Each structure stands twice: as C-alpha cells, then as structure tokens.
Short mmCIF file of C-alpha atoms in Angstrom, two decimals:
data_model
loop_
_atom_site.label_atom_id
_atom_site.label_comp_id
_atom_site.label_asym_id
_atom_site.label_seq_id
_atom_site.Cartn_x
_atom_site.Cartn_y
_atom_site.Cartn_z
CA UNK A 1 61.11 -67.04 -4.63
CA UNK A 2 59.14 -64.63 -6.59
CA UNK A 3 61.01 -61.33 -7.85
CA UNK A 4 59.20 -58.57 -9.68
CA UNK A 5 60.61 -55.74 -11.38
CA UNK A 6 59.01 -52.28 -12.94
CA UNK A 7 59.10 -52.47 -16.62
CA UNK A 8 58.54 -49.03 -18.27
CA UNK A 9 57.23 -50.45 -21.44
CA UNK A 10 54.48 -52.57 -19.95
CA UNK A 11 53.14 -54.53 -16.88
CA UNK A 12 55.79 -55.44 -14.26
CA UNK A 13 58.08 -58.52 -14.99
CA UNK A 14 57.91 -61.42 -12.52
CA UNK A 15 60.45 -64.22 -12.21
CA UNK A 16 60.05 -67.22 -10.10
CA UNK A 17 63.62 -68.44 -9.23
CA UNK A 18 62.53 -71.97 -7.98
CA UNK A 19 61.75 -72.72 -11.73
CA UNK A 20 65.23 -71.71 -12.90
CA UNK A 21 67.49 -74.67 -14.25
CA UNK A 22 70.53 -75.52 -12.23
CA UNK A 23 73.77 -74.43 -13.52
CA UNK A 24 76.14 -77.37 -12.89
CA UNK A 25 79.48 -75.67 -13.98
CA UNK A 26 78.80 -72.94 -11.37
CA UNK A 27 77.72 -75.16 -8.23
CA UNK A 28 81.19 -76.85 -7.55
CA UNK A 29 82.98 -73.53 -7.67
CA UNK A 30 80.57 -72.25 -4.64
CA UNK A 31 80.22 -75.31 -2.81
CA UNK A 32 83.03 -74.63 -0.47
CA UNK A 33 81.97 -71.15 0.64
CA UNK A 34 80.17 -70.71 3.77
CA UNK A 35 78.40 -67.66 4.66
CA UNK A 36 80.19 -65.27 7.38
CA UNK A 37 79.88 -66.49 11.00
CA UNK A 38 78.91 -70.13 10.04
CA UNK A 39 80.29 -73.02 12.13
CA UNK A 40 81.71 -75.12 9.13
CA UNK A 41 85.18 -75.73 9.02
CA UNK A 42 86.30 -73.90 12.06
CA UNK A 43 84.07 -71.06 11.70
CA UNK A 44 83.84 -68.19 9.74
CA UNK A 45 85.03 -67.36 6.17
CA UNK A 46 88.37 -68.76 6.40
CA UNK A 47 87.28 -71.91 7.67
CA UNK A 48 84.69 -72.38 4.74
CA UNK A 49 87.47 -71.74 2.28
CA UNK A 50 89.61 -74.67 3.68
CA UNK A 51 90.14 -77.74 1.51
CA UNK A 52 91.74 -79.63 4.36
CA UNK A 53 92.29 -79.44 8.29
CA UNK A 54 90.47 -81.06 11.35
CA UNK A 55 86.81 -80.87 11.65
CA UNK A 56 86.69 -79.63 8.37
CA UNK A 57 83.36 -78.64 6.67
CA UNK A 58 84.57 -78.00 2.92
CA UNK A 59 83.72 -79.24 -0.18
CA UNK A 60 84.02 -82.70 0.94
CA UNK A 61 82.11 -82.29 4.29
CA UNK A 62 79.19 -84.43 5.00
CA UNK A 63 77.47 -81.68 7.21
CA UNK A 64 76.29 -79.67 3.69
CA UNK A 65 73.71 -80.50 1.41
CA UNK A 66 74.10 -79.88 -2.44
CA UNK A 67 70.51 -78.20 -2.07
CA UNK A 68 71.09 -76.10 0.85
CA UNK A 69 69.43 -72.43 0.91
CA UNK A 70 72.93 -71.12 0.79
CA UNK A 71 73.91 -72.94 -2.23
CA UNK A 72 70.98 -71.72 -4.17
CA UNK A 73 71.55 -68.22 -3.27
CA UNK A 74 74.20 -67.50 -5.91
CA UNK A 75 71.59 -68.84 -8.42
CA UNK A 76 69.04 -66.28 -7.47
CA UNK A 77 72.09 -63.52 -7.57
CA UNK A 78 72.72 -64.58 -11.22
CA UNK A 79 68.66 -64.35 -11.83
CA UNK A 80 68.52 -60.95 -10.47
CA UNK A 81 71.28 -59.82 -12.61
CA UNK A 82 69.62 -61.31 -15.68
CA UNK A 83 66.71 -59.39 -15.01
CA UNK A 84 68.44 -56.26 -14.55
CA UNK A 85 70.36 -56.73 -17.82
CA UNK A 86 67.01 -57.57 -19.70
CA UNK A 87 65.35 -54.49 -18.31
CA UNK A 88 68.46 -52.29 -19.14
CA UNK A 89 68.27 -53.74 -22.47
CA UNK A 90 64.73 -52.83 -23.01
CA UNK A 91 65.05 -49.35 -21.79
CA UNK A 92 68.43 -48.33 -21.01
CA UNK A 93 67.24 -44.87 -19.64
CA UNK A 94 65.04 -44.57 -16.71
CA UNK A 95 61.61 -42.78 -17.80
CA UNK A 96 62.70 -39.38 -16.24
CA UNK A 97 60.97 -36.16 -17.14
CA UNK A 98 62.58 -33.73 -19.26
CA UNK A 99 65.43 -31.57 -17.76
CA UNK A 100 64.70 -28.45 -19.80
CA UNK A 101 68.57 -27.89 -19.26
CA UNK A 102 68.62 -25.23 -22.20
CA UNK A 103 65.54 -23.27 -21.21
CA UNK A 104 66.97 -23.10 -17.51
CA UNK A 105 70.22 -22.09 -18.91
CA UNK A 106 68.70 -19.26 -21.08
CA UNK A 107 66.61 -17.96 -18.09
CA UNK A 108 69.82 -17.80 -15.72
CA UNK A 109 71.51 -15.72 -18.19
CA UNK A 110 68.69 -13.00 -17.99
CA UNK A 111 69.63 -9.99 -16.12
CA UNK A 112 67.57 -6.54 -15.63
CA UNK A 113 68.02 -3.23 -17.58
CA UNK A 114 69.58 -0.31 -15.80
CA UNK A 115 66.12 1.04 -14.79
CA UNK A 116 66.24 -1.21 -11.92
CA UNK A 117 62.42 -1.36 -12.03
CA UNK A 118 60.85 -4.92 -11.37
CA UNK A 119 57.33 -6.35 -10.62
CA UNK A 120 55.98 -9.86 -9.87
CA UNK A 121 52.42 -9.57 -11.46
CA UNK A 122 51.74 -9.98 -15.37
CA UNK A 123 53.63 -9.23 -18.38
CA UNK A 124 51.28 -6.80 -19.90
CA UNK A 125 51.16 -4.73 -16.70
CA UNK A 126 54.58 -4.73 -16.37
CA UNK A 127 55.40 -3.31 -19.68
CA UNK A 128 52.65 -0.79 -19.29
CA UNK A 129 54.31 0.14 -15.99
CA UNK A 130 57.57 0.39 -17.39
CA UNK A 131 59.16 -2.48 -15.14
CA UNK A 132 60.92 -5.59 -15.87
CA UNK A 133 58.43 -8.46 -15.64
CA UNK A 134 59.32 -11.11 -13.16
CA UNK A 135 58.22 -14.27 -14.23
CA UNK A 136 57.90 -17.76 -12.34
CA UNK A 137 57.88 -21.33 -13.74
CA UNK A 138 54.90 -23.41 -14.12
CA UNK A 139 54.66 -25.68 -11.04
CA UNK A 140 52.91 -29.01 -11.50
CA UNK A 141 53.90 -30.42 -7.96
CA UNK A 142 54.78 -28.63 -4.78
CA UNK A 143 58.22 -30.52 -3.88
CA UNK A 144 61.85 -29.42 -3.56
CA UNK A 145 62.76 -32.52 -6.01
CA UNK A 146 62.80 -32.22 -9.96
CA UNK A 147 59.74 -34.61 -9.69
CA UNK A 148 57.39 -36.12 -7.28
CA UNK A 149 58.72 -39.57 -6.45
CA UNK A 150 55.24 -40.96 -5.41
CA UNK A 151 53.38 -39.85 -8.57
CA UNK A 152 53.60 -42.28 -11.54
CA UNK A 153 54.17 -41.63 -14.51
CA UNK A 154 56.79 -39.06 -13.19
CA UNK A 155 56.42 -35.27 -14.36
CA UNK A 156 58.37 -32.26 -13.98
CA UNK A 157 57.59 -30.43 -10.68
CA UNK A 158 58.79 -27.36 -12.46
CA UNK A 159 58.78 -26.25 -15.83
CA UNK A 160 60.40 -23.14 -17.06
CA UNK A 161 58.12 -20.71 -18.56
CA UNK A 162 60.52 -20.34 -21.64
CA UNK A 163 59.67 -24.04 -22.46
CA UNK A 164 56.14 -22.67 -23.17
CA UNK A 165 56.55 -19.29 -24.65
CA UNK A 166 59.56 -16.93 -26.42
CA UNK A 167 58.15 -13.75 -25.04
CA UNK A 168 59.78 -13.97 -21.76
CA UNK A 169 63.20 -14.48 -23.31
CA UNK A 170 63.31 -12.83 -26.66
CA UNK A 171 63.88 -9.30 -25.40
CA UNK A 172 60.94 -7.63 -27.61
CA UNK A 173 60.63 -5.03 -24.67
CA UNK A 174 64.30 -3.16 -25.83
CA UNK A 175 62.39 -2.34 -28.90
CA UNK A 176 60.18 -0.04 -27.11
CA UNK A 177 62.70 1.23 -24.37
CA UNK A 178 61.45 -0.93 -21.57
CA UNK A 179 63.34 -3.12 -19.22
CA UNK A 180 63.20 -6.79 -20.40
CA UNK A 181 61.57 -9.69 -18.50
CA UNK A 182 63.84 -11.63 -15.82
CA UNK A 183 63.14 -15.04 -14.02
CA UNK A 184 61.77 -15.01 -10.44
CA UNK A 185 64.94 -16.05 -9.06
CA UNK A 186 66.85 -12.88 -10.25
CA UNK A 187 64.03 -10.74 -8.74
CA UNK A 188 64.63 -12.51 -5.53
CA UNK A 189 68.35 -11.75 -5.68
CA UNK A 190 67.92 -8.20 -6.47
CA UNK A 191 64.99 -7.39 -4.40
CA UNK A 192 65.06 -8.93 -1.09
CA UNK A 193 62.19 -8.55 1.23
CA UNK A 194 63.52 -5.51 2.74
CA UNK A 195 63.20 -3.80 -0.62
CA UNK A 196 60.05 -4.87 -1.80
CA UNK A 197 56.87 -2.74 -1.71
CA UNK A 198 54.14 -5.44 -1.24
CA UNK A 199 50.66 -4.79 -2.10
CA UNK A 200 47.87 -7.41 -0.85
CA UNK A 201 44.40 -7.60 -2.79
CA UNK A 202 41.50 -6.89 -0.50
CA UNK A 203 38.96 -9.80 -1.23
CA UNK A 204 36.31 -11.57 0.84
CA UNK A 205 38.67 -14.13 1.90
CA UNK A 206 41.45 -11.64 2.77
CA UNK A 207 39.54 -8.48 4.31
CA UNK A 208 42.80 -6.95 5.59
CA UNK A 209 44.28 -6.28 2.21
CA UNK A 210 45.34 -2.82 1.41
CA UNK A 211 44.58 -2.74 -2.39
CA UNK A 212 40.89 -2.63 -4.02
CA UNK A 213 40.56 -3.50 -7.62
CA UNK A 214 37.95 -1.72 -9.58
CA UNK A 215 35.62 -4.17 -11.23
CA UNK A 216 35.66 -2.99 -15.05
CA UNK A 217 38.34 -4.40 -17.08
CA UNK A 218 39.99 -1.61 -18.72
CA UNK A 219 39.58 0.68 -15.48
CA UNK A 220 41.57 -2.13 -13.72
CA UNK A 221 44.28 -2.23 -15.95
CA UNK A 222 44.61 1.52 -15.87
CA UNK A 223 44.63 1.66 -12.13
CA UNK A 224 47.27 -1.22 -12.14
CA UNK A 225 49.30 1.03 -14.38
CA UNK A 226 48.98 4.23 -12.58
CA UNK A 227 50.34 2.18 -9.63
CA UNK A 228 53.35 0.89 -11.20
CA UNK A 229 54.39 3.56 -13.12
CA UNK A 230 53.83 6.40 -10.50
CA UNK A 231 55.82 4.45 -7.64
CA UNK A 232 59.23 5.28 -6.88
CA UNK A 233 59.69 1.82 -5.28
CA UNK A 234 62.11 -0.22 -7.48
CA UNK A 235 60.70 -3.51 -6.54
CA UNK A 236 56.85 -4.15 -6.34
CA UNK A 237 54.94 -7.21 -5.69
CA UNK A 238 51.21 -7.83 -5.66
CA UNK A 239 49.93 -10.83 -3.51
CA UNK A 240 46.62 -12.12 -5.05
CA UNK A 241 45.02 -12.79 -8.28
CA UNK A 242 44.56 -9.70 -10.44
CA UNK A 243 42.61 -11.39 -13.06
CA UNK A 244 41.01 -14.43 -11.30
CA UNK A 245 38.32 -16.79 -12.32
CA UNK A 246 35.58 -14.47 -11.28
CA UNK A 247 37.10 -11.67 -13.73
CA UNK A 248 37.45 -13.96 -16.68
CA UNK A 249 33.67 -15.27 -15.93
CA UNK A 250 32.37 -11.50 -16.13
CA UNK A 251 32.29 -9.46 -19.25
CA UNK A 252 35.13 -7.45 -17.76
CA UNK A 253 37.65 -8.97 -20.52
CA UNK A 254 35.68 -7.78 -23.28
CA UNK A 255 36.28 -4.00 -22.93
CA UNK A 256 40.03 -4.65 -22.74
CA UNK A 257 40.40 -6.64 -26.08
CA UNK A 258 41.50 -3.66 -28.25
CA UNK A 259 44.16 -2.72 -25.65
CA UNK A 260 45.33 -6.09 -25.16
CA UNK A 261 45.60 -7.32 -28.87
CA UNK A 262 47.63 -4.23 -29.67
CA UNK A 263 50.02 -4.30 -26.74
CA UNK A 264 53.63 -4.96 -27.47
CA UNK A 265 53.52 -8.27 -25.29
CA UNK A 266 50.92 -9.78 -27.51
CA UNK A 267 52.03 -8.22 -30.70
CA UNK A 268 55.31 -10.08 -30.10
CA UNK A 269 53.82 -13.21 -28.41
CA UNK A 270 55.20 -16.53 -30.04
CA UNK A 271 55.60 -20.17 -28.72
CA UNK A 272 58.95 -21.12 -27.43
CA UNK A 273 61.59 -22.63 -29.66
CA UNK A 274 61.13 -25.94 -28.44
CA UNK A 275 57.45 -26.00 -29.14
CA UNK A 276 57.88 -24.57 -32.63
CA UNK A 277 60.93 -27.19 -33.31
CA UNK A 278 58.34 -29.85 -32.49
CA UNK A 279 56.09 -28.41 -35.39
CA UNK A 280 59.02 -28.04 -37.74
CA UNK A 281 59.43 -31.77 -37.33
CA UNK A 282 56.00 -32.50 -38.56
CA UNK A 283 55.26 -29.59 -40.98
CA UNK A 284 56.02 -31.97 -44.12
CA UNK A 285 52.83 -33.77 -43.14
CA UNK A 286 50.64 -31.42 -41.30
CA UNK A 287 51.29 -28.22 -43.75
CA UNK A 288 53.74 -29.52 -46.58
CA UNK A 289 53.63 -25.83 -48.21
CA UNK A 290 54.54 -24.00 -45.14
CA UNK A 291 57.78 -22.66 -44.42
CA UNK A 292 59.51 -23.93 -41.11
CA UNK A 293 59.74 -21.62 -38.22
CA UNK A 294 62.88 -19.47 -37.99
CA UNK A 295 63.72 -20.51 -34.17
CA UNK A 296 66.56 -18.13 -34.04
CA UNK A 297 64.28 -14.90 -34.86
CA UNK A 298 61.96 -16.52 -32.44
CA UNK A 299 64.44 -16.49 -29.56
CA UNK A 300 65.76 -12.98 -30.16
CA UNK A 301 63.68 -10.13 -31.23
CA UNK A 302 65.59 -7.74 -33.21
CA UNK A 303 63.06 -5.45 -34.76
CA UNK A 304 59.64 -3.68 -33.50
CA UNK A 305 57.69 -5.48 -36.60
CA UNK A 306 56.01 -8.63 -35.26
CA UNK A 307 56.78 -11.91 -36.81
CA UNK A 308 53.58 -13.19 -38.62
CA UNK A 309 52.49 -16.52 -40.12
CA UNK A 310 50.18 -17.43 -42.58
CA UNK A 311 46.91 -19.21 -41.86
CA UNK A 312 46.98 -22.97 -42.90
CA UNK A 313 43.59 -22.80 -44.62
CA UNK A 314 43.22 -26.65 -45.16
CA UNK A 315 43.23 -27.57 -41.33
CA UNK A 316 39.91 -27.69 -39.32
CA UNK A 317 41.05 -27.65 -35.57
CA UNK A 318 38.67 -29.27 -33.15
CA UNK A 319 39.00 -28.80 -29.39
CA UNK A 320 37.46 -31.67 -27.45
CA UNK A 321 37.78 -31.84 -23.91
CA UNK A 322 37.56 -35.36 -22.35
CA UNK A 323 39.80 -35.50 -19.16
CA UNK A 324 39.18 -36.70 -15.58
CA UNK A 325 36.17 -34.61 -14.32
CA UNK A 326 35.59 -32.74 -17.46
CA UNK A 327 31.82 -34.02 -17.64
CA UNK A 328 31.02 -33.03 -14.02
CA UNK A 329 32.44 -29.80 -14.61
CA UNK A 330 30.05 -29.42 -17.70
CA UNK A 331 27.19 -30.48 -15.51
CA UNK A 332 28.29 -27.91 -12.89
CA UNK A 333 28.31 -25.12 -15.65
CA UNK A 334 24.95 -26.28 -16.80
CA UNK A 335 23.43 -26.30 -13.35
CA UNK A 336 24.21 -22.46 -12.75
CA UNK A 337 23.69 -21.43 -16.33
CA UNK A 338 27.38 -20.35 -16.41
CA UNK A 339 28.75 -17.94 -18.94
CA UNK A 340 31.60 -18.64 -21.43
CA UNK A 341 35.13 -18.02 -20.24
CA UNK A 342 37.13 -15.06 -21.06
CA UNK A 343 37.43 -14.06 -24.55
CA UNK A 344 35.23 -16.62 -25.66
CA UNK A 345 32.37 -14.16 -24.96
CA UNK A 346 33.44 -11.81 -27.68
CA UNK A 347 30.09 -11.06 -29.55
CA UNK A 348 31.22 -11.57 -33.07
CA UNK A 349 31.96 -15.18 -32.65
CA UNK A 350 29.41 -17.71 -33.98
CA UNK A 351 27.99 -20.17 -31.44
CA UNK A 352 28.13 -18.10 -28.32
CA UNK A 353 24.99 -16.17 -28.55
CA UNK A 354 22.76 -18.39 -26.55
CA UNK A 355 25.17 -18.59 -23.61
CA UNK A 356 23.95 -18.26 -20.84
CA UNK A 357 20.33 -19.09 -21.78
CA UNK A 358 17.40 -17.25 -20.78
CA UNK A 359 16.47 -17.63 -16.94
CA UNK A 360 12.92 -19.14 -17.57
CA UNK A 361 14.54 -21.99 -19.81
CA UNK A 362 13.28 -25.40 -18.60
CA UNK A 363 16.25 -26.90 -16.54
CA UNK A 364 16.44 -30.26 -18.42
CA UNK A 365 16.49 -28.28 -21.86
CA UNK A 366 19.40 -25.95 -20.25
CA UNK A 367 21.11 -29.28 -19.29
CA UNK A 368 20.98 -30.89 -22.64
CA UNK A 369 22.19 -27.31 -24.24
CA UNK A 370 25.24 -27.12 -22.17
CA UNK A 371 26.07 -30.86 -22.63
CA UNK A 372 26.11 -30.37 -26.35
CA UNK A 373 28.33 -27.30 -26.03
CA UNK A 374 30.69 -28.48 -23.24
CA UNK A 375 30.99 -32.24 -24.13
CA UNK A 376 29.68 -32.91 -27.41
CA UNK A 377 29.06 -36.65 -28.64
CA UNK A 378 30.68 -38.47 -31.28
CA UNK A 379 27.87 -37.98 -33.71
CA UNK A 380 27.74 -34.32 -32.94
CA UNK A 381 31.43 -33.89 -33.70
CA UNK A 382 31.27 -35.64 -37.01
CA UNK A 383 28.05 -33.74 -38.00
CA UNK A 384 29.82 -30.32 -37.21
CA UNK A 385 33.10 -31.10 -39.09
CA UNK A 386 30.80 -32.30 -42.09
CA UNK A 387 29.27 -28.87 -41.84
CA UNK A 388 32.32 -27.00 -41.88
CA UNK A 389 34.02 -28.76 -44.70
CA UNK A 390 30.79 -28.10 -46.89
CA UNK A 391 31.01 -24.29 -45.74
CA UNK A 392 34.72 -24.35 -46.12
CA UNK A 393 35.68 -26.53 -49.31
CA UNK A 394 39.60 -25.67 -48.71
CA UNK A 395 39.37 -27.80 -45.55
CA UNK A 396 41.08 -31.01 -46.16
CA UNK A 397 42.82 -32.05 -42.92
CA UNK A 398 41.38 -32.33 -39.30
CA UNK A 399 43.52 -31.66 -36.29
CA UNK A 400 41.95 -32.74 -32.85
CA UNK A 401 43.16 -31.13 -29.79
CA UNK A 402 42.11 -33.66 -26.87
CA UNK A 403 42.94 -34.67 -23.42
CA UNK A 404 41.13 -37.92 -24.07
CA UNK A 405 42.48 -41.40 -23.78
CA UNK A 406 43.85 -43.43 -26.65
CA UNK A 407 40.87 -45.68 -27.34
CA UNK A 408 38.46 -42.60 -27.52
CA UNK A 409 41.05 -40.88 -29.75
CA UNK A 410 41.44 -43.79 -32.19
CA UNK A 411 37.49 -44.03 -32.64
CA UNK A 412 37.48 -40.35 -33.54
CA UNK A 413 40.13 -40.98 -35.87
CA UNK A 414 38.49 -43.83 -37.48
CA UNK A 415 35.04 -41.85 -38.00
CA UNK A 416 37.11 -38.83 -39.43
CA UNK A 417 38.93 -40.97 -41.91
CA UNK A 418 35.44 -42.86 -42.94
CA UNK A 419 34.10 -39.36 -43.66
CA UNK A 420 36.79 -38.65 -46.16
CA UNK A 421 39.16 -36.39 -44.88
CA UNK A 422 42.53 -36.57 -46.31
CA UNK A 423 44.63 -36.65 -43.04
CA UNK A 424 43.35 -36.89 -39.27
CA UNK A 425 45.87 -35.86 -36.51
CA UNK A 426 45.56 -36.07 -32.88
CA UNK A 427 47.92 -33.80 -31.19
CA UNK A 428 49.03 -36.14 -28.14
CA UNK A 429 49.58 -39.08 -30.76
CA UNK A 430 50.99 -37.64 -33.93
CA UNK A 431 52.68 -34.32 -33.17
CA UNK A 432 54.16 -34.89 -29.70
CA UNK A 433 54.81 -38.02 -27.57
CA UNK A 434 55.60 -38.82 -23.83
CA UNK A 435 58.87 -36.73 -24.09
CA UNK A 436 57.36 -33.55 -25.22
CA UNK A 437 53.62 -33.97 -23.61
CA UNK A 438 54.62 -31.36 -20.98
CA UNK A 439 54.46 -28.55 -23.68
CA UNK A 440 52.08 -30.43 -25.53
CA UNK A 441 49.30 -27.95 -25.09
CA UNK A 442 51.55 -25.15 -26.70
CA UNK A 443 51.72 -27.27 -29.68
CA UNK A 444 48.00 -27.78 -29.86
CA UNK A 445 47.40 -24.06 -29.41
CA UNK A 446 49.66 -22.96 -32.01
CA UNK A 447 47.87 -25.47 -34.71
CA UNK A 448 44.67 -23.96 -33.48
CA UNK A 449 46.14 -20.48 -33.96
CA UNK A 450 46.98 -20.78 -37.66
CA UNK A 451 44.20 -23.23 -38.53
CA UNK A 452 41.75 -22.37 -41.33
CA UNK A 453 38.89 -23.01 -38.98
CA UNK A 454 38.71 -23.35 -35.27
CA UNK A 455 35.80 -25.02 -33.30
CA UNK A 456 36.69 -24.55 -29.62
CA UNK A 457 35.18 -25.24 -26.15
CA UNK A 458 33.43 -22.07 -25.04
CA UNK A 459 34.19 -23.28 -21.17
CA UNK A 460 37.60 -23.70 -21.75
CA UNK A 461 40.58 -21.26 -21.04
CA UNK A 462 42.70 -23.05 -23.68
CA UNK A 463 40.18 -22.09 -26.18
CA UNK A 464 40.03 -18.65 -25.04
CA UNK A 465 43.70 -18.14 -25.43
CA UNK A 466 43.19 -19.38 -28.96
CA UNK A 467 40.68 -16.97 -29.49
CA UNK A 468 42.74 -14.23 -28.09
CA UNK A 469 45.61 -15.12 -30.71
CA UNK A 470 43.40 -15.45 -33.74
CA UNK A 471 41.65 -12.28 -32.85
CA UNK A 472 45.19 -10.41 -32.66
CA UNK A 473 46.02 -12.36 -35.96
CA UNK A 474 43.17 -10.56 -37.79
CA UNK A 475 41.37 -14.07 -38.60
CA UNK A 476 37.79 -13.62 -39.73
CA UNK A 477 35.23 -14.27 -36.65
CA UNK A 478 33.35 -16.71 -38.52
CA UNK A 479 36.46 -18.76 -38.98
CA UNK A 480 36.33 -19.23 -35.08
CA UNK A 481 33.61 -20.86 -33.68
CA UNK A 482 32.13 -22.92 -30.77
CA UNK A 483 30.21 -26.18 -30.23
#
C-alpha cells in the first residue's frame, strides 16, 4: 500500500507499507483481535477477545493466518502515525496565510466623527468633500473563507488596507478638522441601503447611469468635490471606476499633479507599521546609517507637519517586471503604441519623451523600442546600471524590485555582483519572505521611494505610484528615470 502525504517544505512524501519491517513485539498482542462483525470465536468483538471457549477462533485458532490482511492493518496505522509525526516535526504549523489580526482589530476600533458624513469612493476626494472615507480591504479571491482552499499556495482572500498603508488609520484628517476614515463594515453599519444616496457612472457599458464625469483631470476632481461637499446626504456611494484605466492612460492625471501632491492625504501618506517594521529589520544591511522608522508616530498622527525621511543616496532601485503574461502585455502595448501609465508621463522625467512614438515609425522598430522599455534584457539592465553608477558616483548598492522567479533573480544578482556593486538586494528574497510576501510590493515601493536613483517601468502602475511619491518628496526629476 502506497501512502502519499503533502510536504510543505518540498515534494510529496510517499511510503510503501509493504516494505516496512515487521514488528514482532506488536503482532502477538494484536493477533487475538478480530474485526467487529467477524465470525471467529462466536462472532463479533467479544468472541474475538475470548482466549478459550467452544468453537473458538482466538490466538490459537487454526482459522487465522499470521499474515492475514487484518493483522497487517495495525502496522499500516503505525506507519501513518509515523509519517504524521515526521511531517509535524518538519513543519509543526500549516502553511496558512497571515491572519492580520492586529490590523483587523485596529480597523474594527475605528469610528466616524460627529459630522456623520461618509463616502465610499476615494480618500483624496473624501477629504475634499469633508467626509469620512469608507475604505475596503484588498480582495485577492472572491470567497467567504479566509483563503481559497483550491488555490496553492494558500493566500489571504482579503487583506486589510491598513496592512499596506497607515493613512487610513492614523487619523491625520483630524489635524485639518475633517472626519477620519472608517472601514467599509462600519459604513455598512451606520449607512444601511435605505440611507445611502447612490450615484452610478454613465459609461458605454452602463448607459443608464445618472452621473456623467468630465474628461479633464482637475475638472473631474472639482466636479466630484462639489458633489460631495454640497450634498446634504449623510451617506454617499458612487458605483463605477471614477479613475479607470482609460483615465490613467490619458494625459488627464498630469493636470492634477500639483493638487494631489499638496493634498493632506499625500502629504501624510506613509506605508503601514507592518511594512515599515519589515524594513526596520533590514536597515542595518540596506542602509546602515539610516534611523529606524518610528512606528508609533506612523500609526498615530499628532501633528499637521508631515513625517519626512531622507533619501538613501547609495541605493539604485531597479523595477524589473517579469511575471506571468508580462511579455504579452508588452507586445500588446507595442502593437497599439500605448502611452506610459499615469504619473510616468510627467514631461520632466528622463526616458518618457519618445512614448508613444511617431505614427509613421516602422512597426518592427516600434515593437523593438517597446520591448526595450517594457521588458529589457539582462545585458540592457547591466548597461543601464553601469551608466547610472558612472553618472552618480555615490551609488554603491542595487535594489531589485521584481516578480521574477528565483532562477532569473539569482542570475541578475550574479551579474550585478560581478559588476562590482557592494551589495545587491532582491526584494522578494532578501527583505521579505513567504510570510510577508502579500505586503511585499509596499516594501519594494518604500525602498524605491527613498532610493538615490530609481529606474522604473513606464508601463507599470507600481512605478507610477513610486513616481508620485518621489515627486511629492521633491526628489530631482533626473533621479527618477525609465528603461
């Protein structure tokens, strides 16, 4: 009989019980037991336990065999128990995803202010409209369970937003006399459907909507601000994507940049205590001269003066997308001559001046340009890092933000080390492991935000958000570039 058990640390463990040695000291003790309902010894369990008596089939019965299937069953049970003990010894805890118990508890404790004005939309707009922002968790899988059982490795179905960012829990709004953010469950409790004023965006897919948004970025923000601030409804909900992919593919975000980077939301934006605690553990290696993050100040804002952190001038951060389907994404963007995403289009940033290319560019040339900018080769990455170090002599360490597999990341690390870099960090290998992987993108973004030089991927929203944070921090545009 072959028995296979899952092994969280490697390939499955398989045992063949037929090859297990006999256990002489156990067999005599079990030989007199017969299965319930057997005909030996007058039938059933009591008959099998009898040592004497007419028609007996006990230990001395000639009707049984020392190698009967039943008498081998206890050995199989012992084998199963041995394997269970072995797996428990190797990995005493199941590979369950994080519970985020502290973050969920912090969110549950939040309550709205006395104004009783809420909106389920977006934080910046909520503050402009003098309303509490009702924020939702980050949903990875649509299931009522904590994680999807059929998906391996297991991951959290829902992650509290406060596991990523502190802005939703630190109460910075009170410094500006605005109501603080609350979780969506609190909104649902104080704003039942009967009390909600629901607006639905009118789009091509939903022509029956009752809210038309203007195309221009700043005009759209002003339109929504007037709607939220001027309404007497306590609970407002807007269905639809106010800032969708089409918006961020357009140039509309560019005329909002001054308003956004000076807003209270972005001024006080910080990543979560969980994210910054991961960085605190690695600071002696990544930035030995840097002060650790003050997690208490991050979690609770007590001043209108935002927290500011200095740049790590010795770090070059490289954003290298390599996940499933990314190459196909790059090909699609090249085929339609797609623009850069979101804030990556800011005109003063080096590397975005020729995207999208002229309409008369030869197709093969256009596709080659998009490949180099969207999915650079190893040699192109090495050459760019070499040029950055030549132009910025303070650079000594490389930090790689990537979703690539371990083999590709190890190759990249080897090449960078051979180039003479003092240290080479791969975020998902060196700063956070499996236990922290779900918030790893925020760890990567914080390192890239503080890096002396950042080379981003112009077609990635992650790079776009890093660009926004570096612009807020006043980092010179020449230090934020693209492939």
